[in-house]
Amino acid sequence: MAPGEKLPIAKAINSSLRKALENDPKVLVMGEDVGKLGGVFRVTDGLQKDFGEDRVIDTPLAESGIVGTAIGLALRGYRPVVEIQFDGFVFPAYDQIVTQLAKMHARALGKIKLPVVIRIPYAGGIGAVEHHSESPEALFAHVAGLKIVTPANSSDAYWMLQQAIECDDPVIFFEPKSRYWGKGEEVAQGIPAPLHRARVIREGTDLTIASYGPTVRTALQAADASAEEGRSVEVLDLRSISPIDFDTIQASVECTGRLVVVHEAPVFFGSGAEIAARITERCFYHLEAPVLRVGGFHAPYPPARVEEEYLPGLDRVLDGIDRAMAY
Amino acid sequence: MTVDSTARATTRRSGVKRTTKKTASNAETATAASPEESTGAGAAAKSTKSAGRTGTTGKKTAAGKAPAKKAAKRTPAGATATKTTAKKSPAKKAAPGKTAAAVAGDAERPEMVQLLTPEGQRVEHPDYAIDLDADELRGLYRDMVLTRRFDAEATALQRQGELGLWPSLLGQEAAQIGSGRALRPDDYVFPTYREHGVAWCRGVDPTQLLGMFRGVNNGGWDPNGNNFHLYTIVIGSQALHATGYAMGIAKDGADSAVIAYFGDGATSQGDVAESFTFAAVYNAPVVFFCQNNQWAISEPTERQTRVPLYQRAQGYGFPGVRVDGNDVLAVLAVTRAAVERARTGEGPMLVEAFTYRMGAHTTSDDPTRYRSDDEREAWEAKDPILRLRTYLEREQLVDDAFLASIDEESDTMAKRVRESIRTMPDPPAMSMFDNIYADGHALVDEERAQYAAYAASFADTDEEGR
């Protein structure tokens, strides 16, 4: 990565993996098709060529096997960075992640560490077939022992992955696949923000939108559209789903009095539900309206031709803002 | 300030036509993600490639190359799988082996490796030899007796309410001691929750095993202290951890080996199947040690498989062998060969120790509901400790003084176990917030503080009440 170079998210992740492989001989990249092919999204492009088959490992097509062997490698002192090919394919590994990876450190009373990163391209908007567009973050956030983060821009993609790999806990790294090959952005230099800190990416006074991953861009568009209508909307990029930086959300909502949470995942038992509950507790006397959620429905992710209606697009977010402002 | 929302029903402020919203980059990702990438066809092509590639790691694959000299001698009989073993199936002709088959049961059952008959007769096997001195033989006897005594003590402690649950290993002592004593300190063990005998071989203090069954922790010992991983309760999960650990050993260029324990029921788990695949493809130095104790709680082996379990290995391209799991000498010999094979870069092997769970699945189980006394009695005649004792006595390798000293040592150990369990402290409630994360987590910190405040509010009341 040359200084000042503009990288799309996919390339920023590639650079970050390359850096980690260079820095620490214990870092491994493993997953289906990550080697010669460079992954189905080309995120790991060229890594096997430069670091060899022993460190950039094409695995058998078995997700539980990938995560289970990554646990064993971590116990041996390695730091595996695992790629799950698509969000909907993580479930064969769900048992290993939930019953083993998340709990082993506690089971050993802290005597062993599990520095495993699981990268999952997630969320929709790419016109794909079933199981290729889901947002399962809440299914993991419910599990103690896991950390869950999701970048929304190239700089965060680069730095948050560095931090996730350095972390001694298992981290699930959700990558907004619809943004992989968007416009290139410069990766910021200097000391990155703490991994689990939310960021105010646009300031406002009338209402706060909390978003993350693929919906951050939509939230910014909604703030722009609202500005034209005379509303000042603050936008947060949460960046981390476990833990969630409630302090930053609270500080924002204490100023604006209104909160709309936006994510692609179904709102039912989603991260927005948790945020609504906690912010209601923390900011009860500051709230001018109930915390509202805009997100997916309690329905299977729909066929591609209608996914635009399922996803929390600009109009649905604006509708959420209207409803919050109507109180 | 509110905008008329009825207007919005017909006009969208986004101003973007939905049909055109797919950008070029979206299209690109969609192409990259075409279903072919993840379908069976693609998968098949890939696995073929990977299989071919294992040769390039510089290590011998089990199937592809001639075995090392030493290993060739020891290569399993019974043994199905690979070219290594295909040309020689000498086990069939050996008379001692025949005895073994007869012991194992009906004629359809394949032969299994046996070096000590249930009657305590020492027999030879063409592929697996063992030559132990008197001290080593007495050591195996001592290991098994002490393990059985510890197990009986733990069962008694459960009955007395000191433990919530206990999974007894009664009957499986030879399978566990024989395999456990085949290992070096730098080897690594991934147990189920019943490997008390293996833990003993690794030097894990028996009292450490009781914590999770008393309910004071979920394991708790340091796995790296004795290279003995924590007990794993989810069936079969640890086979993958063992395989990954073995892959790491291979990457390090070390000559340690890993042994993964599991039972007959676990062979139905996907994780065990996947661990066979990974171990074979990466030629990982792991021994899969299946204790076929005939029962997965109430389900007999017939509910798990239509072929003898050791034959499963064949489909994965590594050898499998069935050993008399109640014959500590045979288990030791076969496991040593399997471990040696792993050390010398020849990859995984499956050992099926044919044994019997003499007790209940756990103290919560009632085996009278699903199996007969006749069956148990038949297996009692094959008791692993009795047959070694018979042999030792006949060969005059033990005397009464030795046997008495082992009994005395058993009593002392049992007393120590009893005392330690009765003084084992409950953990403080606050400890539930400890060690969830290595690097901390804001939510855990918040809830810990909230709970501490809540708990403290009771402390005041208690004091006032006094």
Short mmCIF file of C-alpha atoms in Angstrom, two decimals, chain A residues 30-33 57-66 69, chain B residues 43 46-47 50 53 247 274-282:
data_model
loop_
_atom_site.label_atom_id
_atom_site.label_comp_id
_atom_site.label_asym_id
_atom_site.label_seq_id
_atom_site.Cartn_x
_atom_site.Cartn_y
_atom_site.Cartn_z
CA MET A 30 -7.30 -19.95 5.66
CA GLY A 31 -10.57 -20.62 3.90
CA GLU A 32 -12.23 -21.91 0.78
CA ASP A 33 -10.61 -20.66 -2.43
CA ILE A 57 -4.28 -22.19 3.06
CA ASP A 58 -6.95 -23.45 0.70
CA THR A 59 -9.12 -25.58 2.96
CA PRO A 60 -11.50 -28.43 2.29
CA LEU A 61 -15.05 -27.26 1.75
CA ALA A 62 -16.21 -27.65 5.34
CA GLU A 63 -16.86 -24.61 7.50
CA SER A 64 -16.96 -26.41 10.83
CA GLY A 65 -13.66 -28.01 9.88
CA ILE A 66 -12.18 -24.64 9.02
CA THR A 69 -8.92 -26.63 12.95
CA ALA B 43 -15.81 -28.42 -4.71
CA LYS B 46 -10.90 -28.35 -5.67
CA SER B 47 -10.56 -31.33 -3.43
CA SER B 50 -5.73 -30.25 -2.78
CA ARG B 53 -0.95 -30.87 -3.49
CA MET B 247 -1.43 -29.13 11.47
CA GLU B 274 -14.43 -33.33 8.79
CA SER B 275 -11.43 -33.95 11.01
CA PHE B 276 -10.70 -37.12 9.03
CA THR B 277 -10.84 -35.08 5.82
CA PHE B 278 -8.61 -32.29 7.08
CA ALA B 279 -6.12 -34.66 8.69
CA ALA B 280 -5.85 -36.71 5.51
CA VAL B 281 -5.59 -33.75 3.15
CA TYR B 282 -2.91 -32.00 5.21
#
